[in-house]
């Protein structure tokens, strides 16, 4: 028969082994759950941080960042003046807010200057579209704007017309065009045309009285 102390040791060893196994399983399970939770949290954080925020065109306090001031001169009655325009949302004292905003949007291209002047060295037709001028200042698409418009040649006229109705339509009745720059709406002509010039203007024959027939010069 084994001594009492030996029996006690065997009893303790037999009891401790299952307990150690159970503790090991519980510890392993807790470690696995903690690792999975950390991985899930890191994945969620990474996903959230990589989603780009939607672009906004509003300034501080929700105010529109697209705000322009249009000054028009020498364009005719009902067209001259200073107008304010806001887009996104639309507003201001401009007579056609929606149309003006669409005109600027139509000329907005990624990587280009919306209100860029006519490129230097451009070949333009020799047209004169009248004395009208305009200046547009403010902010558009987050960029400062300070652009000057005129109608001194074909390129300037085409650039102006691209921004109608932000700028007034100079082809509409009442606009100051070339003829509108003169009293009576027509170019001034002399009161009388000399008879010798009248034939050239009308196509009639010019009298040649007193002029003898041409003859070949003697050698």
mmCIF file of N, CA, C and O in Angstrom, residues 57 63-71 81-106 108 114-115 135-141 145 163-167:
data_model
loop_
_atom_site.group_PDB
_atom_site.id
_atom_site.type_symbol
_atom_site.label_atom_id
_atom_site.label_comp_id
_atom_site.label_asym_id
_atom_site.label_seq_id
_atom_site.Cartn_x
_atom_site.Cartn_y
_atom_site.Cartn_z
ATOM 1 N N UNK A 57 -19.405 73.157 -52.769
ATOM 2 C CA UNK A 57 -19.090 74.463 -53.310
ATOM 3 C C UNK A 57 -19.663 75.534 -52.409
ATOM 4 O O UNK A 57 -19.923 76.648 -52.849
ATOM 5 N N UNK A 63 -22.839 79.577 -46.891
ATOM 6 C CA UNK A 63 -23.011 80.607 -47.904
ATOM 7 C C UNK A 63 -22.401 80.130 -49.226
ATOM 8 O O UNK A 63 -21.462 79.352 -49.249
ATOM 9 N N UNK A 64 -22.965 80.642 -50.349
ATOM 10 C CA UNK A 64 -22.477 80.234 -51.657
ATOM 11 C C UNK A 64 -21.056 80.714 -51.873
ATOM 12 O O UNK A 64 -20.716 81.859 -51.598
ATOM 13 N N UNK A 65 -20.198 79.809 -52.377
ATOM 14 C CA UNK A 65 -18.816 80.184 -52.687
ATOM 15 C C UNK A 65 -18.702 80.742 -54.091
ATOM 16 O O UNK A 65 -17.667 81.288 -54.454
ATOM 17 N N UNK A 66 -19.742 80.599 -54.926
ATOM 18 C CA UNK A 66 -19.743 81.101 -56.296
ATOM 19 C C UNK A 66 -20.488 82.428 -56.315
ATOM 20 O O UNK A 66 -21.721 82.469 -56.422
ATOM 21 N N UNK A 67 -19.749 83.509 -56.212
ATOM 22 C CA UNK A 67 -20.355 84.838 -56.147
ATOM 23 C C UNK A 67 -19.615 85.764 -57.091
ATOM 24 O O UNK A 67 -18.391 85.901 -57.012
ATOM 25 N N UNK A 68 -20.348 86.403 -58.007
ATOM 26 C CA UNK A 68 -19.749 87.265 -59.014
ATOM 27 C C UNK A 68 -20.436 88.623 -59.019
ATOM 28 O O UNK A 68 -21.632 88.731 -58.720
ATOM 29 N N UNK A 69 -19.656 89.640 -59.365
ATOM 30 C CA UNK A 69 -20.175 90.989 -59.568
ATOM 31 C C UNK A 69 -19.892 91.358 -61.027
ATOM 32 O O UNK A 69 -18.739 91.312 -61.480
ATOM 33 N N UNK A 70 -20.945 91.721 -61.759
ATOM 34 C CA UNK A 70 -20.831 92.030 -63.187
ATOM 35 C C UNK A 70 -21.082 93.518 -63.389
ATOM 36 O O UNK A 70 -22.154 94.025 -63.039
ATOM 37 N N UNK A 71 -20.110 94.214 -63.965
ATOM 38 C CA UNK A 71 -20.235 95.634 -64.279
ATOM 39 C C UNK A 71 -20.269 95.792 -65.792
ATOM 40 O O UNK A 71 -19.330 95.383 -66.479
ATOM 41 N N UNK A 81 -25.011 98.732 -65.990
ATOM 42 C CA UNK A 81 -25.257 98.662 -64.552
ATOM 43 C C UNK A 81 -24.311 97.677 -63.886
ATOM 44 O O UNK A 81 -23.441 97.085 -64.522
ATOM 45 N N UNK A 82 -24.503 97.515 -62.585
ATOM 46 C CA UNK A 82 -23.720 96.578 -61.778
ATOM 47 C C UNK A 82 -24.668 95.561 -61.171
ATOM 48 O O UNK A 82 -25.659 95.939 -60.530
ATOM 49 N N UNK A 83 -24.388 94.297 -61.382
ATOM 50 C CA UNK A 83 -25.276 93.223 -60.948
ATOM 51 C C UNK A 83 -24.491 92.198 -60.122
ATOM 52 O O UNK A 83 -23.343 91.905 -60.421
ATOM 53 N N UNK A 84 -25.142 91.661 -59.115
ATOM 54 C CA UNK A 84 -24.545 90.590 -58.306
ATOM 55 C C UNK A 84 -25.189 89.259 -58.676
ATOM 56 O O UNK A 84 -26.383 89.192 -58.964
ATOM 57 N N UNK A 85 -24.374 88.222 -58.652
ATOM 58 C CA UNK A 85 -24.850 86.888 -59.004
ATOM 59 C C UNK A 85 -24.267 85.865 -58.045
ATOM 60 O O UNK A 85 -23.053 85.833 -57.819
ATOM 61 N N UNK A 86 -25.122 85.022 -57.491
ATOM 62 C CA UNK A 86 -24.694 83.889 -56.675
ATOM 63 C C UNK A 86 -25.248 82.619 -57.295
ATOM 64 O O UNK A 86 -26.375 82.596 -57.795
ATOM 65 N N UNK A 87 -24.446 81.556 -57.284
ATOM 66 C CA UNK A 87 -24.876 80.263 -57.813
ATOM 67 C C UNK A 87 -24.643 79.198 -56.743
ATOM 68 O O UNK A 87 -23.725 79.323 -55.926
ATOM 69 N N UNK A 88 -25.468 78.152 -56.787
ATOM 70 C CA UNK A 88 -25.344 77.013 -55.852
ATOM 71 C C UNK A 88 -25.519 77.436 -54.388
ATOM 72 O O UNK A 88 -24.602 77.244 -53.593
ATOM 73 N N UNK A 89 -26.642 77.966 -53.997
ATOM 74 C CA UNK A 89 -27.861 78.220 -54.776
ATOM 75 C C UNK A 89 -27.827 79.570 -55.478
ATOM 76 O O UNK A 89 -27.009 80.427 -55.159
ATOM 77 N N UNK A 90 -28.758 79.742 -56.448
ATOM 78 C CA UNK A 90 -28.796 80.972 -57.223
ATOM 79 C C UNK A 90 -29.427 82.114 -56.460
ATOM 80 O O UNK A 90 -30.305 81.934 -55.619
ATOM 81 N N UNK A 91 -28.969 83.323 -56.772
ATOM 82 C CA UNK A 91 -29.522 84.512 -56.144
ATOM 83 C C UNK A 91 -28.802 85.742 -56.641
ATOM 84 O O UNK A 91 -27.876 85.664 -57.457
ATOM 85 N N UNK A 92 -29.211 86.909 -56.165
ATOM 86 C CA UNK A 92 -28.560 88.152 -56.539
ATOM 87 C C UNK A 92 -29.469 89.056 -57.346
ATOM 88 O O UNK A 92 -30.637 88.751 -57.609
ATOM 89 N N UNK A 93 -28.905 90.188 -57.768
ATOM 90 C CA UNK A 93 -29.674 91.202 -58.491
ATOM 91 C C UNK A 93 -29.577 91.052 -60.004
ATOM 92 O O UNK A 93 -30.136 91.869 -60.735
ATOM 93 N N UNK A 94 -28.873 90.043 -60.489
ATOM 94 C CA UNK A 94 -28.779 89.833 -61.938
ATOM 95 C C UNK A 94 -30.170 89.554 -62.507
ATOM 96 O O UNK A 94 -30.951 88.815 -61.903
ATOM 97 N N UNK A 95 -30.504 90.130 -63.692
ATOM 98 C CA UNK A 95 -31.854 89.945 -64.242
ATOM 99 C C UNK A 95 -32.180 88.520 -64.674
ATOM 100 O O UNK A 95 -33.344 88.179 -64.852
ATOM 101 N N UNK A 96 -31.183 87.670 -64.886
ATOM 102 C CA UNK A 96 -31.417 86.277 -65.285
ATOM 103 C C UNK A 96 -30.451 85.387 -64.501
ATOM 104 O O UNK A 96 -29.433 84.939 -65.031
ATOM 105 N N UNK A 97 -30.773 85.117 -63.248
ATOM 106 C CA UNK A 97 -29.871 84.374 -62.365
ATOM 107 C C UNK A 97 -29.616 82.971 -62.903
ATOM 108 O O UNK A 97 -28.462 82.535 -63.035
ATOM 109 N N UNK A 98 -30.676 82.248 -63.227
ATOM 110 C CA UNK A 98 -30.515 80.859 -63.673
ATOM 111 C C UNK A 98 -29.734 80.787 -64.981
ATOM 112 O O UNK A 98 -28.824 79.969 -65.144
ATOM 113 N N UNK A 99 -30.084 81.645 -65.936
ATOM 114 C CA UNK A 99 -29.383 81.637 -67.214
ATOM 115 C C UNK A 99 -27.922 82.031 -67.078
ATOM 116 O O UNK A 99 -27.052 81.460 -67.731
ATOM 117 N N UNK A 100 -27.648 83.011 -66.215
ATOM 118 C CA UNK A 100 -26.263 83.449 -66.021
ATOM 119 C C UNK A 100 -25.425 82.341 -65.388
ATOM 120 O O UNK A 100 -24.280 82.110 -65.789
ATOM 121 N N UNK A 101 -25.990 81.651 -64.402
ATOM 122 C CA UNK A 101 -25.251 80.549 -63.776
ATOM 123 C C UNK A 101 -24.984 79.434 -64.788
ATOM 124 O O UNK A 101 -23.888 78.862 -64.815
ATOM 125 N N UNK A 102 -25.966 79.140 -65.632
ATOM 126 C CA UNK A 102 -25.758 78.104 -66.649
ATOM 127 C C UNK A 102 -24.680 78.524 -67.644
ATOM 128 O O UNK A 102 -23.892 77.689 -68.107
ATOM 129 N N UNK A 103 -24.624 79.804 -67.983
ATOM 130 C CA UNK A 103 -23.616 80.277 -68.923
ATOM 131 C C UNK A 103 -22.209 80.091 -68.366
ATOM 132 O O UNK A 103 -21.294 79.668 -69.086
ATOM 133 N N UNK A 104 -22.023 80.391 -67.082
ATOM 134 C CA UNK A 104 -20.700 80.219 -66.486
ATOM 135 C C UNK A 104 -20.375 78.731 -66.364
ATOM 136 O O UNK A 104 -19.242 78.302 -66.629
ATOM 137 N N UNK A 105 -21.353 77.920 -65.959
ATOM 138 C CA UNK A 105 -21.132 76.476 -65.876
ATOM 139 C C UNK A 105 -20.735 75.912 -67.234
ATOM 140 O O UNK A 105 -19.871 75.032 -67.334
ATOM 141 N N UNK A 106 -21.366 76.412 -68.286
ATOM 142 C CA UNK A 106 -21.087 75.922 -69.641
ATOM 143 C C UNK A 106 -19.637 76.199 -70.046
ATOM 144 O O UNK A 106 -19.057 75.461 -70.846
ATOM 145 N N UNK A 108 -17.099 76.339 -67.868
ATOM 146 C CA UNK A 108 -16.195 75.813 -66.850
ATOM 147 C C UNK A 108 -15.683 74.453 -67.305
ATOM 148 O O UNK A 108 -16.451 73.536 -67.543
ATOM 149 N N UNK A 114 -11.813 79.539 -66.364
ATOM 150 C CA UNK A 114 -13.158 79.792 -66.894
ATOM 151 C C UNK A 114 -13.240 81.129 -67.610
ATOM 152 O O UNK A 114 -13.823 81.229 -68.696
ATOM 153 N N UNK A 115 -12.656 82.162 -67.044
ATOM 154 C CA UNK A 115 -12.763 83.509 -67.604
ATOM 155 C C UNK A 115 -11.468 83.941 -68.303
ATOM 156 O O UNK A 115 -11.143 85.123 -68.328
ATOM 157 N N UNK A 135 -16.840 93.984 -66.845
ATOM 158 C CA UNK A 135 -15.827 93.458 -65.923
ATOM 159 C C UNK A 135 -16.526 92.528 -64.933
ATOM 160 O O UNK A 135 -17.559 92.890 -64.357
ATOM 161 N N UNK A 136 -15.979 91.349 -64.765
ATOM 162 C CA UNK A 136 -16.544 90.346 -63.857
ATOM 163 C C UNK A 136 -15.520 90.074 -62.758
ATOM 164 O O UNK A 136 -14.376 89.697 -63.046
ATOM 165 N N UNK A 137 -15.919 90.262 -61.513
ATOM 166 C CA UNK A 137 -15.043 90.012 -60.370
ATOM 167 C C UNK A 137 -15.766 89.107 -59.372
ATOM 168 O O UNK A 137 -16.982 88.949 -59.432
ATOM 169 N N UNK A 138 -15.008 88.542 -58.453
ATOM 170 C CA UNK A 138 -15.604 87.702 -57.417
ATOM 171 C C UNK A 138 -14.876 86.388 -57.268
ATOM 172 O O UNK A 138 -13.654 86.306 -57.427
ATOM 173 N N UNK A 139 -15.644 85.328 -57.003
ATOM 174 C CA UNK A 139 -15.093 83.988 -56.799
ATOM 175 C C UNK A 139 -15.950 82.982 -57.550
ATOM 176 O O UNK A 139 -17.173 83.020 -57.469
ATOM 177 N N UNK A 140 -15.276 82.090 -58.270
ATOM 178 C CA UNK A 140 -15.985 81.009 -58.969
ATOM 179 C C UNK A 140 -15.194 79.723 -58.812
ATOM 180 O O UNK A 140 -13.997 79.691 -59.088
ATOM 181 N N UNK A 141 -15.867 78.668 -58.371
ATOM 182 C CA UNK A 141 -15.243 77.353 -58.210
ATOM 183 C C UNK A 141 -14.021 77.420 -57.291
ATOM 184 O O UNK A 141 -13.029 76.726 -57.494
ATOM 185 N N UNK A 145 -11.760 85.737 -59.352
ATOM 186 C CA UNK A 145 -12.082 86.117 -60.728
ATOM 187 C C UNK A 145 -11.908 87.627 -60.873
ATOM 188 O O UNK A 145 -12.375 88.397 -60.027
ATOM 189 N N UNK A 163 -20.651 84.036 -73.022
ATOM 190 C CA UNK A 163 -21.091 84.259 -71.647
ATOM 191 C C UNK A 163 -22.470 84.920 -71.561
ATOM 192 O O UNK A 163 -22.887 85.322 -70.471
ATOM 193 N N UNK A 164 -23.163 85.034 -72.673
ATOM 194 C CA UNK A 164 -24.553 85.503 -72.628
ATOM 195 C C UNK A 164 -25.409 84.388 -72.030
ATOM 196 O O UNK A 164 -25.247 83.217 -72.400
ATOM 197 N N UNK A 165 -26.300 84.649 -71.067
ATOM 198 C CA UNK A 165 -26.765 85.946 -70.580
ATOM 199 C C UNK A 165 -26.089 86.464 -69.307
ATOM 200 O O UNK A 165 -26.641 87.360 -68.668
ATOM 201 N N UNK A 166 -24.929 85.898 -68.901
ATOM 202 C CA UNK A 166 -24.202 86.562 -67.818
ATOM 203 C C UNK A 166 -23.890 87.985 -68.247
ATOM 204 O O UNK A 166 -24.049 88.936 -67.469
ATOM 205 N N UNK A 167 -23.454 88.144 -69.507
ATOM 206 C CA UNK A 167 -23.286 89.445 -70.136
ATOM 207 C C UNK A 167 -24.473 89.696 -71.053
ATOM 208 O O UNK A 167 -25.065 88.744 -71.583
#
